[in-house]
């Protein structure tokens, strides 16, 4: 039954990262919310009160390297098993033995791997924007290099690999860069289909050269942008980019999971205009095999990548309906 949500509470809890910043709201079964790049706990600002009002204890974290969570200086500290360990530690630090985990963008991948590696802790998994695709295939860096070579450009993931390179583009104007990045993948501001793709960098160019300019997406107010920019201006971008710089390490670390289906009850919601959905259409088609516990899969027409911020009411309804249908 819906109820009036209490105020959100910020806290720092011990984790393998050092400490993890958690923003929680509500009481009831624990739902851990994991953000993507380049975001923070704040990307769940619409979901925290809605889940709390529906009778859940919603807890949104800053992933290690972001916001008020610890930022280890060692690049391998951002490999996937370390992030999974943080998530399990947060659940236990909050006094719980298990939780439902929901992630967006990189958080979707982190949530899926958390469920795979710690099924004793994570009893169900929700994935927004990035569908589940089992570990397998060639080394990721090889795949992304080929993607760029096919177009005589550089794929953004490859562009992010060299420490310091993307930081040199972003950090002199964090707010402007973030505004362009968010606009590039939002339904109401993304470039036209025939415009140069913002996922790719021209030779000798910068990623921001293809970002839209002039207006913010409808979901992003000036104050919202201030929150995101303020955090990254304080922390820099290296911690956040550490996730991209460990993809080959993840591929090695998770070799034992090659082809493994994710069996817990699951949910996927994607945006119809999001490249993560269209490029990974084969992964979505494979869900009957790769997600045998799938409860619901939805594609929101006309929606971009920042799905829980672009369509908060729809996502809140989808999440609460899915949570209510899960086994106690």
Short mmCIF file of C-alpha atoms in Angstrom, two decimals:
data_model
loop_
_atom_site.label_atom_id
_atom_site.label_comp_id
_atom_site.label_asym_id
_atom_site.label_seq_id
_atom_site.Cartn_x
_atom_site.Cartn_y
_atom_site.Cartn_z
CA UNK A 1 0.00 0.00 0.00
CA UNK A 2 1.32 3.45 -0.85
CA UNK A 3 2.32 5.71 2.04
CA UNK A 4 3.89 9.12 2.59
CA UNK A 5 7.63 8.75 1.98
CA UNK A 6 9.99 9.93 4.74
CA UNK A 7 12.84 12.27 3.89
CA UNK A 8 15.94 10.89 2.19
CA UNK A 9 18.94 10.29 4.44
CA UNK A 10 22.59 10.54 3.37
CA UNK A 11 25.15 8.28 5.00
CA UNK A 12 28.64 6.90 4.45
CA UNK A 13 29.06 3.17 5.01
CA UNK A 14 32.23 1.06 5.06
CA UNK A 15 32.99 -0.88 1.88
CA UNK A 16 36.03 -2.39 0.15
CA UNK A 17 36.36 0.96 -1.69
CA UNK A 18 36.89 2.58 1.70
CA UNK A 19 33.50 4.15 2.08
CA UNK A 20 30.39 4.27 -0.07
CA UNK A 21 27.94 7.18 -0.09
CA UNK A 22 24.35 5.99 0.17
CA UNK A 23 21.14 8.00 -0.06
CA UNK A 24 18.22 6.04 1.33
CA UNK A 25 14.54 6.64 1.70
CA UNK A 26 11.72 4.51 3.08
CA UNK A 27 11.40 1.27 4.99
CA UNK A 28 10.73 -2.27 3.81
CA UNK A 29 12.55 -4.66 1.48
CA UNK A 30 15.85 -3.17 0.31
CA UNK A 31 16.23 -1.99 -3.31
CA UNK A 32 19.79 -0.97 -4.22
CA UNK A 33 20.01 1.57 -7.07
CA UNK A 34 23.23 1.79 -9.11
CA UNK A 35 23.89 4.68 -11.51
CA UNK A 36 25.89 4.84 -14.74
CA UNK A 37 28.28 7.25 -16.49
CA UNK A 38 28.54 10.20 -16.02
CA UNK A 39 26.03 10.37 -13.19
CA UNK A 40 25.66 9.84 -9.44
CA UNK A 41 23.09 8.77 -6.87
CA UNK A 42 21.17 11.88 -8.01
CA UNK A 43 20.05 10.14 -11.20
CA UNK A 44 17.61 8.17 -8.97
CA UNK A 45 16.09 11.29 -7.38
CA UNK A 46 12.66 10.50 -8.88
CA UNK A 47 12.72 6.84 -7.90
CA UNK A 48 13.74 7.19 -4.24
CA UNK A 49 10.49 8.79 -3.03
CA UNK A 50 8.31 6.67 -5.31
CA UNK A 51 9.82 3.39 -4.09
CA UNK A 52 9.68 4.58 -0.50
CA UNK A 53 6.00 5.49 -0.88
CA UNK A 54 5.35 2.01 -2.29
CA UNK A 55 6.78 0.35 0.83
CA UNK A 56 10.43 -0.22 -0.05
CA UNK A 57 13.73 0.87 1.42
CA UNK A 58 15.34 2.49 -1.61
CA UNK A 59 19.09 3.07 -1.41
CA UNK A 60 20.97 4.88 -4.20
CA UNK A 61 24.76 4.76 -4.09
CA UNK A 62 27.61 6.73 -5.53
CA UNK A 63 29.65 4.04 -7.30
CA UNK A 64 33.32 4.05 -6.25
CA UNK A 65 35.13 6.83 -8.05
CA UNK A 66 32.05 9.07 -8.01
CA UNK A 67 30.62 11.71 -5.73
CA UNK A 68 31.20 11.22 -2.02
CA UNK A 69 32.30 7.59 -2.29
CA UNK A 70 35.99 6.71 -2.06
CA UNK A 71 38.14 7.15 -5.16
CA UNK A 72 41.02 4.66 -5.11
CA UNK A 73 44.06 5.82 -7.06
CA UNK A 74 44.92 2.41 -8.48
CA UNK A 75 43.24 1.82 -11.86
CA UNK A 76 42.61 -1.93 -11.32
CA UNK A 77 40.58 -0.96 -8.23
CA UNK A 78 37.71 -0.20 -10.65
CA UNK A 79 37.42 -3.74 -12.03
CA UNK A 80 34.03 -5.39 -11.81
CA UNK A 81 34.60 -7.82 -8.89
CA UNK A 82 35.60 -4.82 -6.74
CA UNK A 83 32.37 -2.98 -7.54
CA UNK A 84 30.33 -6.09 -6.83
CA UNK A 85 32.06 -6.38 -3.46
CA UNK A 86 31.11 -2.78 -2.69
CA UNK A 87 27.47 -3.48 -3.45
CA UNK A 88 27.36 -6.56 -1.22
CA UNK A 89 29.10 -4.61 1.55
CA UNK A 90 26.52 -1.82 1.32
CA UNK A 91 23.67 -4.31 1.73
CA UNK A 92 25.29 -5.74 4.85
CA UNK A 93 26.24 -2.30 6.21
CA UNK A 94 22.56 -1.36 5.97
CA UNK A 95 21.77 -4.34 8.19
CA UNK A 96 20.26 -6.51 5.48
CA UNK A 97 21.18 -9.94 4.15
CA UNK A 98 19.68 -9.57 0.69
CA UNK A 99 18.38 -6.96 -1.72
CA UNK A 100 16.93 -6.35 -5.14
CA UNK A 101 19.46 -4.50 -7.30
CA UNK A 102 18.53 -2.12 -10.12
CA UNK A 103 21.05 -0.40 -12.40
CA UNK A 104 21.13 2.05 -15.29
CA UNK A 105 23.77 2.25 -18.05
CA UNK A 106 27.04 0.97 -16.52
CA UNK A 107 24.96 0.38 -13.41
CA UNK A 108 22.90 -2.14 -15.38
CA UNK A 109 26.04 -4.16 -16.12
CA UNK A 110 27.22 -3.80 -12.51
CA UNK A 111 23.79 -4.96 -11.28
CA UNK A 112 23.79 -8.00 -13.57
CA UNK A 113 27.30 -9.01 -12.53
CA UNK A 114 26.40 -8.47 -8.88
CA UNK A 115 23.55 -10.93 -9.29
CA UNK A 116 25.82 -13.41 -11.07
CA UNK A 117 28.68 -13.22 -8.60
CA UNK A 118 26.65 -12.83 -5.39
CA UNK A 119 23.35 -14.66 -5.85
CA UNK A 120 23.33 -15.12 -2.07
CA UNK A 121 22.88 -11.35 -1.69
CA UNK A 122 21.02 -10.19 -4.79
CA UNK A 123 17.70 -11.95 -5.22
CA UNK A 124 16.42 -10.06 -8.28
CA UNK A 125 17.90 -7.66 -10.82
CA UNK A 126 16.48 -4.77 -12.85
CA UNK A 127 18.37 -3.38 -15.84
CA UNK A 128 17.66 -0.03 -17.48
CA UNK A 129 18.96 1.01 -20.92
CA UNK A 130 21.70 -1.62 -21.26
CA UNK A 131 20.41 -5.19 -21.79
CA UNK A 132 22.06 -8.24 -20.29
CA UNK A 133 24.63 -9.88 -22.55
CA UNK A 134 26.63 -12.79 -21.11
CA UNK A 135 30.38 -12.55 -21.02
CA UNK A 136 31.93 -13.92 -24.20
CA UNK A 137 33.40 -13.11 -27.58
CA UNK A 138 36.70 -11.37 -28.30
CA UNK A 139 38.54 -9.06 -25.90
CA UNK A 140 36.46 -5.84 -25.58
CA UNK A 141 39.26 -3.51 -26.68
CA UNK A 142 39.55 -5.49 -29.91
CA UNK A 143 35.82 -5.17 -30.57
CA UNK A 144 35.75 -1.41 -29.96
CA UNK A 145 38.84 -0.77 -32.07
CA UNK A 146 37.21 -2.60 -34.98
CA UNK A 147 34.03 -0.55 -34.55
CA UNK A 148 35.99 2.63 -35.10
CA UNK A 149 38.15 1.27 -37.92
CA UNK A 150 35.04 0.30 -39.87
CA UNK A 151 34.09 4.00 -39.95
CA UNK A 152 37.61 5.45 -40.04
CA UNK A 153 36.78 7.08 -36.71
CA UNK A 154 37.32 6.21 -33.05
CA UNK A 155 34.61 4.69 -30.88
CA UNK A 156 34.08 6.63 -27.67
CA UNK A 157 35.02 3.64 -25.47
CA UNK A 158 38.39 3.46 -27.20
CA UNK A 159 38.75 7.24 -26.80
CA UNK A 160 38.24 6.82 -23.03
CA UNK A 161 40.98 4.20 -22.62
CA UNK A 162 44.14 6.28 -22.24
CA UNK A 163 44.36 7.81 -18.74
CA UNK A 164 44.30 11.58 -18.93
CA UNK A 165 43.13 11.90 -22.52
CA UNK A 166 39.39 12.32 -21.98
CA UNK A 167 40.05 14.21 -18.74
CA UNK A 168 41.97 16.82 -20.76
CA UNK A 169 38.85 17.38 -22.86
CA UNK A 170 36.28 17.32 -20.07
CA UNK A 171 37.79 18.86 -16.96
CA UNK A 172 38.44 22.43 -18.25
CA UNK A 173 34.66 22.79 -18.79
CA UNK A 174 32.89 20.05 -16.87
CA UNK A 175 29.48 21.71 -16.89
CA UNK A 176 29.48 22.44 -20.61
CA UNK A 177 30.76 18.97 -21.47
CA UNK A 178 28.15 17.24 -19.33
CA UNK A 179 25.36 19.38 -20.83
CA UNK A 180 26.43 18.31 -24.31
CA UNK A 181 26.86 14.66 -23.39
CA UNK A 182 23.44 14.44 -21.75
CA UNK A 183 21.85 16.26 -24.71
CA UNK A 184 23.51 13.96 -27.25
CA UNK A 185 21.66 10.92 -25.90
CA UNK A 186 18.33 12.45 -24.86
CA UNK A 187 15.26 11.96 -27.03
CA UNK A 188 14.42 15.66 -27.38
CA UNK A 189 17.93 16.96 -28.10
CA UNK A 190 19.90 14.14 -29.76
CA UNK A 191 21.42 14.80 -33.20
CA UNK A 192 19.36 13.92 -36.27
CA UNK A 193 19.80 10.35 -37.54
CA UNK A 194 21.82 11.57 -40.53
CA UNK A 195 24.16 13.74 -38.41
CA UNK A 196 27.65 12.51 -37.41
CA UNK A 197 27.24 10.04 -34.57
CA UNK A 198 28.14 11.32 -31.09
CA UNK A 199 29.43 7.85 -30.10
CA UNK A 200 32.40 8.37 -32.43
CA UNK A 201 35.32 10.77 -32.55
CA UNK A 202 36.76 12.08 -35.80
CA UNK A 203 40.49 11.80 -36.31
CA UNK A 204 42.25 14.53 -34.35
CA UNK A 205 38.93 15.77 -32.94
CA UNK A 206 37.22 15.70 -29.57
CA UNK A 207 34.09 13.85 -28.49
CA UNK A 208 32.31 17.12 -27.70
CA UNK A 209 32.67 18.32 -31.28
CA UNK A 210 29.52 16.34 -32.13
CA UNK A 211 27.46 17.26 -29.09
CA UNK A 212 24.32 19.39 -29.57
CA UNK A 213 24.51 22.92 -28.17
CA UNK A 214 22.01 25.61 -27.31
CA UNK A 215 19.49 23.93 -25.03
CA UNK A 216 19.26 21.38 -22.25
CA UNK A 217 17.12 18.24 -22.49
CA UNK A 218 13.67 18.61 -21.00
CA UNK A 219 14.52 16.36 -18.06
CA UNK A 220 17.62 18.34 -17.08
CA UNK A 221 17.08 21.63 -15.28
CA UNK A 222 19.86 24.11 -14.57
CA UNK A 223 19.87 23.03 -10.92
CA UNK A 224 20.15 19.38 -11.91
CA UNK A 225 23.11 20.17 -14.12
CA UNK A 226 24.65 22.14 -11.25
CA UNK A 227 24.45 19.05 -9.04
CA UNK A 228 26.17 16.79 -11.55
CA UNK A 229 28.77 19.37 -12.56
CA UNK A 230 29.53 20.29 -8.96
CA UNK A 231 30.40 16.71 -8.10
CA UNK A 232 32.65 16.14 -11.11
CA UNK A 233 34.34 19.52 -10.73
CA UNK A 234 35.26 18.42 -7.21
CA UNK A 235 36.30 14.84 -7.97
CA UNK A 236 37.57 14.99 -11.54
CA UNK A 237 36.65 12.30 -14.07
CA UNK A 238 39.37 9.69 -13.63
CA UNK A 239 37.44 7.60 -11.10
CA UNK A 240 34.35 7.53 -13.31
CA UNK A 241 36.38 6.67 -16.41
CA UNK A 242 38.07 3.84 -14.51
CA UNK A 243 35.10 1.64 -15.36
CA UNK A 244 35.83 1.90 -19.10
CA UNK A 245 39.54 1.32 -18.50
CA UNK A 246 38.92 -2.04 -16.85
CA UNK A 247 36.79 -3.70 -19.53
CA UNK A 248 39.61 -6.02 -20.62
CA UNK A 249 40.36 -6.87 -16.98
CA UNK A 250 36.67 -7.67 -16.47
CA UNK A 251 36.78 -9.94 -19.51
CA UNK A 252 39.67 -11.82 -17.91
CA UNK A 253 38.29 -11.79 -14.35
CA UNK A 254 34.87 -13.11 -15.38
CA UNK A 255 36.07 -15.83 -17.77
CA UNK A 256 34.37 -18.50 -15.64
CA UNK A 257 31.02 -16.83 -16.35
CA UNK A 258 31.34 -17.15 -20.12
CA UNK A 259 27.84 -17.60 -21.56
CA UNK A 260 26.23 -17.85 -18.11
CA UNK A 261 22.51 -17.03 -17.94
CA UNK A 262 21.23 -14.76 -15.20
CA UNK A 263 18.58 -16.81 -13.42
CA UNK A 264 17.14 -14.49 -10.76
CA UNK A 265 13.84 -12.74 -11.46
CA UNK A 266 14.75 -9.88 -13.79
CA UNK A 267 13.47 -6.78 -15.55
CA UNK A 268 14.68 -4.86 -18.59
CA UNK A 269 13.49 -1.46 -19.77
CA UNK A 270 15.10 0.33 -22.72
CA UNK A 271 14.55 3.51 -24.69
CA UNK A 272 13.35 3.15 -28.25
CA UNK A 273 15.76 5.88 -29.44
CA UNK A 274 18.71 4.68 -27.38
CA UNK A 275 21.67 3.18 -29.25
CA UNK A 276 22.18 0.81 -26.31
CA UNK A 277 18.84 -0.74 -27.22
CA UNK A 278 19.18 -0.73 -30.99
CA UNK A 279 22.82 -1.84 -31.19
CA UNK A 280 22.15 -4.64 -28.70
CA UNK A 281 18.93 -5.86 -30.31
CA UNK A 282 20.40 -9.37 -30.58
CA UNK A 283 21.01 -9.43 -26.83
CA UNK A 284 17.36 -8.54 -26.24
CA UNK A 285 16.22 -11.27 -28.63
CA UNK A 286 18.33 -13.76 -26.65
CA UNK A 287 16.57 -13.01 -23.35
CA UNK A 288 14.58 -16.30 -23.33
CA UNK A 289 17.96 -18.05 -23.06
CA UNK A 290 20.08 -15.53 -21.19
CA UNK A 291 17.40 -14.30 -18.73
CA UNK A 292 15.29 -17.37 -17.90
CA UNK A 293 13.87 -15.52 -14.89
CA UNK A 294 12.74 -12.50 -16.92
CA UNK A 295 9.50 -11.08 -15.54
CA UNK A 296 9.11 -8.12 -17.90
CA UNK A 297 10.90 -6.49 -20.85
CA UNK A 298 9.78 -3.11 -22.14
CA UNK A 299 10.93 -0.66 -24.79
CA UNK A 300 9.65 2.90 -24.26
CA UNK A 301 8.89 4.48 -27.64
CA UNK A 302 10.48 7.86 -28.22
CA UNK A 303 12.71 7.63 -25.16
CA UNK A 304 16.46 8.22 -25.11
CA UNK A 305 19.22 6.88 -22.87
CA UNK A 306 18.58 8.66 -19.55
CA UNK A 307 15.47 6.61 -19.11
CA UNK A 308 14.58 7.00 -15.42
CA UNK A 309 15.04 10.77 -15.72
CA UNK A 310 13.35 11.20 -19.11
CA UNK A 311 10.33 9.09 -18.14
CA UNK A 312 10.26 9.02 -14.32
CA UNK A 313 6.54 8.32 -13.90
CA UNK A 314 6.63 5.37 -16.31
CA UNK A 315 9.78 3.92 -14.80
CA UNK A 316 8.40 4.30 -11.27
CA UNK A 317 5.25 2.43 -12.25
CA UNK A 318 7.19 -0.32 -14.04
CA UNK A 319 9.57 -0.75 -11.11
CA UNK A 320 6.90 -0.84 -8.42
CA UNK A 321 4.75 -3.29 -10.41
CA UNK A 322 7.77 -5.56 -10.95
CA UNK A 323 8.84 -5.38 -7.31
CA UNK A 324 5.32 -6.19 -6.15
CA UNK A 325 5.32 -9.32 -8.34
CA UNK A 326 8.58 -10.68 -6.92
CA UNK A 327 8.60 -13.57 -4.45
CA UNK A 328 8.77 -12.32 -0.86
#
